[in-house]
PDB file of N, CA and C in Angstrom:
ATOM      1  N   UNK A   1      31.295   4.718  10.196  1.00 52.00           N
ATOM      2  CA  UNK A   1      31.476   3.291  10.023  1.00 52.00           C
ATOM      3  C   UNK A   1      31.161   2.938   8.567  1.00 52.00           C
ATOM      4  N   UNK A   2      32.107   2.325   7.910  1.00 62.00           N
ATOM      5  CA  UNK A   2      31.910   1.936   6.512  1.00 62.00           C
ATOM      6  C   UNK A   2      31.007   0.713   6.413  1.00 62.00           C
ATOM      7  N   UNK A   3      30.526   0.476   5.211  1.00 56.00           N
ATOM      8  CA  UNK A   3      29.620  -0.656   4.992  1.00 56.00           C
ATOM      9  C   UNK A   3      30.291  -1.974   5.351  1.00 56.00           C
ATOM     10  N   UNK A   4      31.551  -2.157   4.973  1.00 63.00           N
ATOM     11  CA  UNK A   4      32.255  -3.401   5.283  1.00 63.00           C
ATOM     12  C   UNK A   4      32.400  -3.618   6.775  1.00 63.00           C
ATOM     13  N   UNK A   5      32.669  -2.544   7.505  1.00 66.00           N
ATOM     14  CA  UNK A   5      32.789  -2.661   8.956  1.00 66.00           C
ATOM     15  C   UNK A   5      31.448  -2.986   9.592  1.00 66.00           C
ATOM     16  N   UNK A   6      30.406  -2.373   9.077  1.00 67.00           N
ATOM     17  CA  UNK A   6      29.079  -2.623   9.629  1.00 67.00           C
ATOM     18  C   UNK A   6      28.616  -4.042   9.319  1.00 67.00           C
ATOM     19  N   UNK A   7      28.926  -4.529   8.133  1.00 64.00           N
ATOM     20  CA  UNK A   7      28.508  -5.875   7.755  1.00 64.00           C
ATOM     21  C   UNK A   7      29.237  -6.908   8.591  1.00 64.00           C
ATOM     22  N   UNK A   8      30.469  -6.607   8.985  1.00 67.00           N
ATOM     23  CA  UNK A   8      31.273  -7.564   9.738  1.00 67.00           C
ATOM     24  C   UNK A   8      31.210  -7.332  11.246  1.00 67.00           C
ATOM     25  N   UNK A   9      30.272  -6.525  11.695  1.00 75.00           N
ATOM     26  CA  UNK A   9      30.108  -6.281  13.128  1.00 75.00           C
ATOM     27  C   UNK A   9      29.668  -7.577  13.816  1.00 75.00           C
ATOM     28  N   UNK A  10      30.301  -7.906  14.943  1.00 78.00           N
ATOM     29  CA  UNK A  10      29.988  -9.166  15.620  1.00 78.00           C
ATOM     30  C   UNK A  10      28.566  -9.191  16.166  1.00 78.00           C
ATOM     31  N   UNK A  11      28.087  -8.052  16.644  1.00 83.00           N
ATOM     32  CA  UNK A  11      26.716  -7.990  17.165  1.00 83.00           C
ATOM     33  C   UNK A  11      25.706  -8.334  16.074  1.00 83.00           C
ATOM     34  N   UNK A  12      25.932  -7.805  14.904  1.00 83.00           N
ATOM     35  CA  UNK A  12      25.015  -8.089  13.793  1.00 83.00           C
ATOM     36  C   UNK A  12      25.105  -9.552  13.368  1.00 83.00           C
ATOM     37  N   UNK A  13      26.311 -10.103  13.392  1.00 84.00           N
ATOM     38  CA  UNK A  13      26.458 -11.527  13.070  1.00 84.00           C
ATOM     39  C   UNK A  13      25.710 -12.401  14.057  1.00 84.00           C
ATOM     40  N   UNK A  14      25.835 -12.060  15.349  1.00 87.00           N
ATOM     41  CA  UNK A  14      25.089 -12.812  16.365  1.00 87.00           C
ATOM     42  C   UNK A  14      23.590 -12.663  16.186  1.00 87.00           C
ATOM     43  N   UNK A  15      23.168 -11.467  15.839  1.00 88.00           N
ATOM     44  CA  UNK A  15      21.734 -11.236  15.609  1.00 88.00           C
ATOM     45  C   UNK A  15      21.225 -12.100  14.464  1.00 88.00           C
ATOM     46  N   UNK A  16      22.017 -12.248  13.394  1.00 87.00           N
ATOM     47  CA  UNK A  16      21.618 -13.098  12.267  1.00 87.00           C
ATOM     48  C   UNK A  16      21.534 -14.552  12.693  1.00 87.00           C
ATOM     49  N   UNK A  17      22.463 -14.988  13.530  1.00 91.00           N
ATOM     50  CA  UNK A  17      22.437 -16.374  14.012  1.00 91.00           C
ATOM     51  C   UNK A  17      21.177 -16.610  14.843  1.00 91.00           C
ATOM     52  N   UNK A  18      20.844 -15.670  15.705  1.00 91.00           N
ATOM     53  CA  UNK A  18      19.646 -15.813  16.547  1.00 91.00           C
ATOM     54  C   UNK A  18      18.389 -15.827  15.689  1.00 91.00           C
ATOM     55  N   UNK A  19      18.268 -14.900  14.760  1.00 92.00           N
ATOM     56  CA  UNK A  19      17.085 -14.889  13.891  1.00 92.00           C
ATOM     57  C   UNK A  19      16.987 -16.170  13.070  1.00 92.00           C
ATOM     58  N   UNK A  20      18.128 -16.643  12.580  1.00 92.00           N
ATOM     59  CA  UNK A  20      18.121 -17.890  11.816  1.00 92.00           C
ATOM     60  C   UNK A  20      17.641 -19.060  12.647  1.00 92.00           C
ATOM     61  N   UNK A  21      18.089 -19.130  13.892  1.00 92.00           N
ATOM     62  CA  UNK A  21      17.645 -20.246  14.741  1.00 92.00           C
ATOM     63  C   UNK A  21      16.184 -20.097  15.137  1.00 92.00           C
ATOM     64  N   UNK A  22      15.725 -18.853  15.334  1.00 92.00           N
ATOM     65  CA  UNK A  22      14.317 -18.643  15.667  1.00 92.00           C
ATOM     66  C   UNK A  22      13.383 -19.032  14.525  1.00 92.00           C
ATOM     67  N   UNK A  23      13.874 -18.949  13.305  1.00 93.00           N
ATOM     68  CA  UNK A  23      13.069 -19.360  12.156  1.00 93.00           C
ATOM     69  C   UNK A  23      13.242 -20.854  11.879  1.00 93.00           C
ATOM     70  N   UNK A  24      14.474 -21.341  11.991  1.00 93.00           N
ATOM     71  CA  UNK A  24      14.782 -22.719  11.614  1.00 93.00           C
ATOM     72  C   UNK A  24      14.175 -23.744  12.569  1.00 93.00           C
ATOM     73  N   UNK A  25      14.323 -23.539  13.857  1.00 93.00           N
ATOM     74  CA  UNK A  25      13.916 -24.557  14.826  1.00 93.00           C
ATOM     75  C   UNK A  25      12.406 -24.864  14.803  1.00 93.00           C
ATOM     76  N   UNK A  26      11.518 -23.870  14.820  1.00 94.00           N
ATOM     77  CA  UNK A  26      10.086 -24.227  14.738  1.00 94.00           C
ATOM     78  C   UNK A  26       9.725 -24.922  13.427  1.00 94.00           C
ATOM     79  N   UNK A  27      10.362 -24.504  12.335  1.00 93.00           N
ATOM     80  CA  UNK A  27      10.089 -25.152  11.051  1.00 93.00           C
ATOM     81  C   UNK A  27      10.554 -26.603  11.063  1.00 93.00           C
ATOM     82  N   UNK A  28      11.731 -26.829  11.645  1.00 92.00           N
ATOM     83  CA  UNK A  28      12.235 -28.192  11.747  1.00 92.00           C
ATOM     84  C   UNK A  28      11.338 -29.037  12.652  1.00 92.00           C
ATOM     85  N   UNK A  29      10.888 -28.462  13.753  1.00 93.00           N
ATOM     86  CA  UNK A  29       9.991 -29.191  14.657  1.00 93.00           C
ATOM     87  C   UNK A  29       8.685 -29.550  13.949  1.00 93.00           C
ATOM     88  N   UNK A  30       8.140 -28.633  13.166  1.00 93.00           N
ATOM     89  CA  UNK A  30       6.916 -28.907  12.405  1.00 93.00           C
ATOM     90  C   UNK A  30       7.142 -30.061  11.426  1.00 93.00           C
ATOM     91  N   UNK A  31       8.277 -30.022  10.729  1.00 91.00           N
ATOM     92  CA  UNK A  31       8.568 -31.092   9.778  1.00 91.00           C
ATOM     93  C   UNK A  31       8.706 -32.439  10.484  1.00 91.00           C
ATOM     94  N   UNK A  32       9.400 -32.459  11.608  1.00 91.00           N
ATOM     95  CA  UNK A  32       9.566 -33.714  12.340  1.00 91.00           C
ATOM     96  C   UNK A  32       8.234 -34.247  12.857  1.00 91.00           C
ATOM     97  N   UNK A  33       7.397 -33.379  13.402  1.00 90.00           N
ATOM     98  CA  UNK A  33       6.079 -33.817  13.886  1.00 90.00           C
ATOM     99  C   UNK A  33       5.246 -34.342  12.731  1.00 90.00           C
ATOM    100  N   UNK A  34       5.327 -33.664  11.604  1.00 90.00           N
ATOM    101  CA  UNK A  34       4.538 -34.094  10.448  1.00 90.00           C
ATOM    102  C   UNK A  34       4.975 -35.478   9.971  1.00 90.00           C
ATOM    103  N   UNK A  35       6.269 -35.699   9.872  1.00 89.00           N
ATOM    104  CA  UNK A  35       6.750 -36.982   9.358  1.00 89.00           C
ATOM    105  C   UNK A  35       6.620 -38.112  10.368  1.00 89.00           C
ATOM    106  N   UNK A  36       6.730 -37.816  11.652  1.00 90.00           N
ATOM    107  CA  UNK A  36       6.746 -38.875  12.653  1.00 90.00           C
ATOM    108  C   UNK A  36       5.351 -39.195  13.167  1.00 90.00           C
ATOM    109  N   UNK A  37       4.540 -38.190  13.453  1.00 88.00           N
ATOM    110  CA  UNK A  37       3.289 -38.400  14.172  1.00 88.00           C
ATOM    111  C   UNK A  37       2.058 -38.441  13.277  1.00 88.00           C
ATOM    112  N   UNK A  38       1.980 -37.543  12.308  1.00 85.00           N
ATOM    113  CA  UNK A  38       0.718 -37.401  11.569  1.00 85.00           C
ATOM    114  C   UNK A  38       0.551 -38.492  10.510  1.00 85.00           C
ATOM    115  N   UNK A  39      -0.687 -38.700  10.178  1.00 86.00           N
ATOM    116  CA  UNK A  39      -1.012 -39.687   9.145  1.00 86.00           C
ATOM    117  C   UNK A  39      -0.969 -39.024   7.769  1.00 86.00           C
ATOM    118  N   UNK A  40      -0.589 -39.779   6.751  1.00 84.00           N
ATOM    119  CA  UNK A  40      -0.584 -39.200   5.401  1.00 84.00           C
ATOM    120  C   UNK A  40      -1.978 -38.711   5.008  1.00 84.00           C
ATOM    121  N   UNK A  41      -2.004 -37.530   4.416  1.00 83.00           N
ATOM    122  CA  UNK A  41      -3.262 -36.952   3.981  1.00 83.00           C
ATOM    123  C   UNK A  41      -3.926 -36.073   5.011  1.00 83.00           C
ATOM    124  N   UNK A  42      -3.390 -35.999   6.221  1.00 84.00           N
ATOM    125  CA  UNK A  42      -3.996 -35.139   7.232  1.00 84.00           C
ATOM    126  C   UNK A  42      -3.633 -33.681   6.952  1.00 84.00           C
ATOM    127  N   UNK A  43      -4.231 -32.791   7.700  1.00 84.00           N
ATOM    128  CA  UNK A  43      -4.006 -31.367   7.489  1.00 84.00           C
ATOM    129  C   UNK A  43      -2.581 -30.915   7.757  1.00 84.00           C
ATOM    130  N   UNK A  44      -1.842 -31.676   8.547  1.00 84.00           N
ATOM    131  CA  UNK A  44      -0.451 -31.323   8.821  1.00 84.00           C
ATOM    132  C   UNK A  44       0.378 -31.289   7.544  1.00 84.00           C
ATOM    133  N   UNK A  45       0.039 -32.142   6.596  1.00 86.00           N
ATOM    134  CA  UNK A  45       0.842 -32.237   5.372  1.00 86.00           C
ATOM    135  C   UNK A  45       0.676 -31.021   4.468  1.00 86.00           C
ATOM    136  N   UNK A  46      -0.375 -30.219   4.696  1.00 86.00           N
ATOM    137  CA  UNK A  46      -0.573 -29.025   3.872  1.00 86.00           C
ATOM    138  C   UNK A  46       0.478 -27.951   4.147  1.00 86.00           C
ATOM    139  N   UNK A  47       1.043 -27.939   5.338  1.00 87.00           N
ATOM    140  CA  UNK A  47       2.011 -26.909   5.695  1.00 87.00           C
ATOM    141  C   UNK A  47       3.460 -27.280   5.474  1.00 87.00           C
ATOM    142  N   UNK A  48       3.695 -28.436   4.878  1.00 89.00           N
ATOM    143  CA  UNK A  48       5.085 -28.888   4.706  1.00 89.00           C
ATOM    144  C   UNK A  48       5.885 -27.926   3.828  1.00 89.00           C
ATOM    145  N   UNK A  49       5.279 -27.429   2.788  1.00 89.00           N
ATOM    146  CA  UNK A  49       6.007 -26.533   1.882  1.00 89.00           C
ATOM    147  C   UNK A  49       6.479 -25.284   2.624  1.00 89.00           C
ATOM    148  N   UNK A  50       5.603 -24.686   3.441  1.00 91.00           N
ATOM    149  CA  UNK A  50       5.980 -23.473   4.165  1.00 91.00           C
ATOM    150  C   UNK A  50       6.996 -23.770   5.263  1.00 91.00           C
ATOM    151  N   UNK A  51       6.893 -24.927   5.878  1.00 92.00           N
ATOM    152  CA  UNK A  51       7.882 -25.318   6.889  1.00 92.00           C
ATOM    153  C   UNK A  51       9.247 -25.538   6.235  1.00 92.00           C
ATOM    154  N   UNK A  52       9.260 -26.117   5.057  1.00 93.00           N
ATOM    155  CA  UNK A  52      10.527 -26.320   4.347  1.00 93.00           C
ATOM    156  C   UNK A  52      11.129 -24.977   3.944  1.00 93.00           C
ATOM    157  N   UNK A  53      10.296 -24.046   3.474  1.00 93.00           N
ATOM    158  CA  UNK A  53      10.793 -22.701   3.153  1.00 93.00           C
ATOM    159  C   UNK A  53      11.367 -22.036   4.398  1.00 93.00           C
ATOM    160  N   UNK A  54      10.660 -22.152   5.513  1.00 93.00           N
ATOM    161  CA  UNK A  54      11.129 -21.550   6.753  1.00 93.00           C
ATOM    162  C   UNK A  54      12.432 -22.154   7.225  1.00 93.00           C
ATOM    163  N   UNK A  55      12.551 -23.470   7.120  1.00 93.00           N
ATOM    164  CA  UNK A  55      13.795 -24.133   7.519  1.00 93.00           C
ATOM    165  C   UNK A  55      14.952 -23.687   6.620  1.00 93.00           C
ATOM    166  N   UNK A  56      14.691 -23.557   5.331  1.00 95.00           N
ATOM    167  CA  UNK A  56      15.737 -23.124   4.404  1.00 95.00           C
ATOM    168  C   UNK A  56      16.167 -21.690   4.693  1.00 95.00           C
ATOM    169  N   UNK A  57      15.190 -20.798   4.872  1.00 94.00           N
ATOM    170  CA  UNK A  57      15.505 -19.394   5.148  1.00 94.00           C
ATOM    171  C   UNK A  57      16.247 -19.266   6.479  1.00 94.00           C
ATOM    172  N   UNK A  58      15.794 -19.999   7.489  1.00 94.00           N
ATOM    173  CA  UNK A  58      16.473 -19.961   8.773  1.00 94.00           C
ATOM    174  C   UNK A  58      17.893 -20.474   8.696  1.00 94.00           C
ATOM    175  N   UNK A  59      18.094 -21.545   7.936  1.00 94.00           N
ATOM    176  CA  UNK A  59      19.445 -22.091   7.785  1.00 94.00           C
ATOM    177  C   UNK A  59      20.352 -21.107   7.058  1.00 94.00           C
ATOM    178  N   UNK A  60      19.843 -20.461   6.028  1.00 94.00           N
ATOM    179  CA  UNK A  60      20.652 -19.485   5.292  1.00 94.00           C
ATOM    180  C   UNK A  60      21.012 -18.301   6.185  1.00 94.00           C
ATOM    181  N   UNK A  61      20.045 -17.792   6.943  1.00 93.00           N
ATOM    182  CA  UNK A  61      20.323 -16.680   7.856  1.00 93.00           C
ATOM    183  C   UNK A  61      21.349 -17.081   8.908  1.00 93.00           C
ATOM    184  N   UNK A  62      21.170 -18.248   9.498  1.00 93.00           N
ATOM    185  CA  UNK A  62      22.100 -18.703  10.517  1.00 93.00           C
ATOM    186  C   UNK A  62      23.506 -18.908   9.990  1.00 93.00           C
ATOM    187  N   UNK A  63      23.623 -19.556   8.844  1.00 93.00           N
ATOM    188  CA  UNK A  63      24.953 -19.774   8.255  1.00 93.00           C
ATOM    189  C   UNK A  63      25.611 -18.466   7.853  1.00 93.00           C
ATOM    190  N   UNK A  64      24.831 -17.529   7.334  1.00 92.00           N
ATOM    191  CA  UNK A  64      25.380 -16.218   6.995  1.00 92.00           C
ATOM    192  C   UNK A  64      25.888 -15.516   8.245  1.00 92.00           C
ATOM    193  N   UNK A  65      25.132 -15.621   9.337  1.00 90.00           N
ATOM    194  CA  UNK A  65      25.578 -15.027  10.594  1.00 90.00           C
ATOM    195  C   UNK A  65      26.866 -15.639  11.094  1.00 90.00           C
ATOM    196  N   UNK A  66      26.984 -16.967  11.002  1.00 91.00           N
ATOM    197  CA  UNK A  66      28.225 -17.625  11.436  1.00 91.00           C
ATOM    198  C   UNK A  66      29.396 -17.214  10.568  1.00 91.00           C
ATOM    199  N   UNK A  67      29.176 -17.068   9.276  1.00 91.00           N
ATOM    200  CA  UNK A  67      30.244 -16.633   8.376  1.00 91.00           C
ATOM    201  C   UNK A  67      30.673 -15.212   8.717  1.00 91.00           C
ATOM    202  N   UNK A  68      29.683 -14.339   8.991  1.00 87.00           N
ATOM    203  CA  UNK A  68      30.008 -12.962   9.385  1.00 87.00           C
ATOM    204  C   UNK A  68      30.827 -12.947  10.671  1.00 87.00           C
ATOM    205  N   UNK A  69      30.435 -13.768  11.642  1.00 87.00           N
ATOM    206  CA  UNK A  69      31.186 -13.835  12.897  1.00 87.00           C
ATOM    207  C   UNK A  69      32.611 -14.324  12.671  1.00 87.00           C
ATOM    208  N   UNK A  70      32.753 -15.372  11.882  1.00 88.00           N
ATOM    209  CA  UNK A  70      34.069 -15.938  11.616  1.00 88.00           C
ATOM    210  C   UNK A  70      34.978 -14.919  10.943  1.00 88.00           C
ATOM    211  N   UNK A  71      34.485 -14.248   9.920  1.00 87.00           N
ATOM    212  CA  UNK A  71      35.301 -13.268   9.202  1.00 87.00           C
ATOM    213  C   UNK A  71      35.672 -12.107  10.116  1.00 87.00           C
ATOM    214  N   UNK A  72      34.712 -11.627  10.906  1.00 84.00           N
ATOM    215  CA  UNK A  72      35.018 -10.492  11.784  1.00 84.00           C
ATOM    216  C   UNK A  72      36.049 -10.870  12.835  1.00 84.00           C
ATOM    217  N   UNK A  73      35.960 -12.069  13.368  1.00 84.00           N
ATOM    218  CA  UNK A  73      36.953 -12.496  14.368  1.00 84.00           C
ATOM    219  C   UNK A  73      38.325 -12.699  13.731  1.00 84.00           C
ATOM    220  N   UNK A  74      38.354 -13.263  12.541  1.00 85.00           N
ATOM    221  CA  UNK A  74      39.643 -13.438  11.869  1.00 85.00           C
ATOM    222  C   UNK A  74      40.287 -12.094  11.545  1.00 85.00           C
ATOM    223  N   UNK A  75      39.491 -11.132  11.122  1.00 81.00           N
ATOM    224  CA  UNK A  75      40.035  -9.811  10.833  1.00 81.00           C
ATOM    225  C   UNK A  75      40.516  -9.124  12.107  1.00 81.00           C
ATOM    226  N   UNK A  76      39.794  -9.335  13.212  1.00 79.00           N
ATOM    227  CA  UNK A  76      40.208  -8.726  14.475  1.00 79.00           C
ATOM    228  C   UNK A  76      41.528  -9.355  14.956  1.00 79.00           C
ATOM    229  N   UNK A  77      41.674 -10.659  14.781  1.00 79.00           N
ATOM    230  CA  UNK A  77      42.921 -11.325  15.165  1.00 79.00           C
ATOM    231  C   UNK A  77      44.076 -10.815  14.290  1.00 79.00           C
ATOM    232  N   UNK A  78      43.813 -10.624  13.019  1.00 76.00           N
ATOM    233  CA  UNK A  78      44.855 -10.158  12.106  1.00 76.00           C
ATOM    234  C   UNK A  78      45.304  -8.733  12.439  1.00 76.00           C
ATOM    235  N   UNK A  79      44.369  -7.892  12.926  1.00 74.00           N
ATOM    236  CA  UNK A  79      44.712  -6.507  13.264  1.00 74.00           C
ATOM    237  C   UNK A  79      45.569  -6.408  14.524  1.00 74.00           C
ATOM    238  N   UNK A  80      45.464  -7.379  15.406  1.00 74.00           N
ATOM    239  CA  UNK A  80      46.203  -7.291  16.679  1.00 74.00           C
ATOM    240  C   UNK A  80      47.662  -7.564  16.538  1.00 74.00           C
TER     241      UNK A  80
END
């Protein structure tokens, strides 16, 4: 299996989407709880930077996975 085929494998694309959502959703939930419920200056605000990093990394992983899935499906349709 060549590198291009392995990179465009649908299983790997799905795995990237799952990992991205597993990272993104808790980070997003933390950010929402911090902005909606907590008071300014409380300890919740100390973790905002790491939650934002986690949300960004999760979004990038998820979007990369969706792009991999899209390209692999388009290539499979073209081969048929």
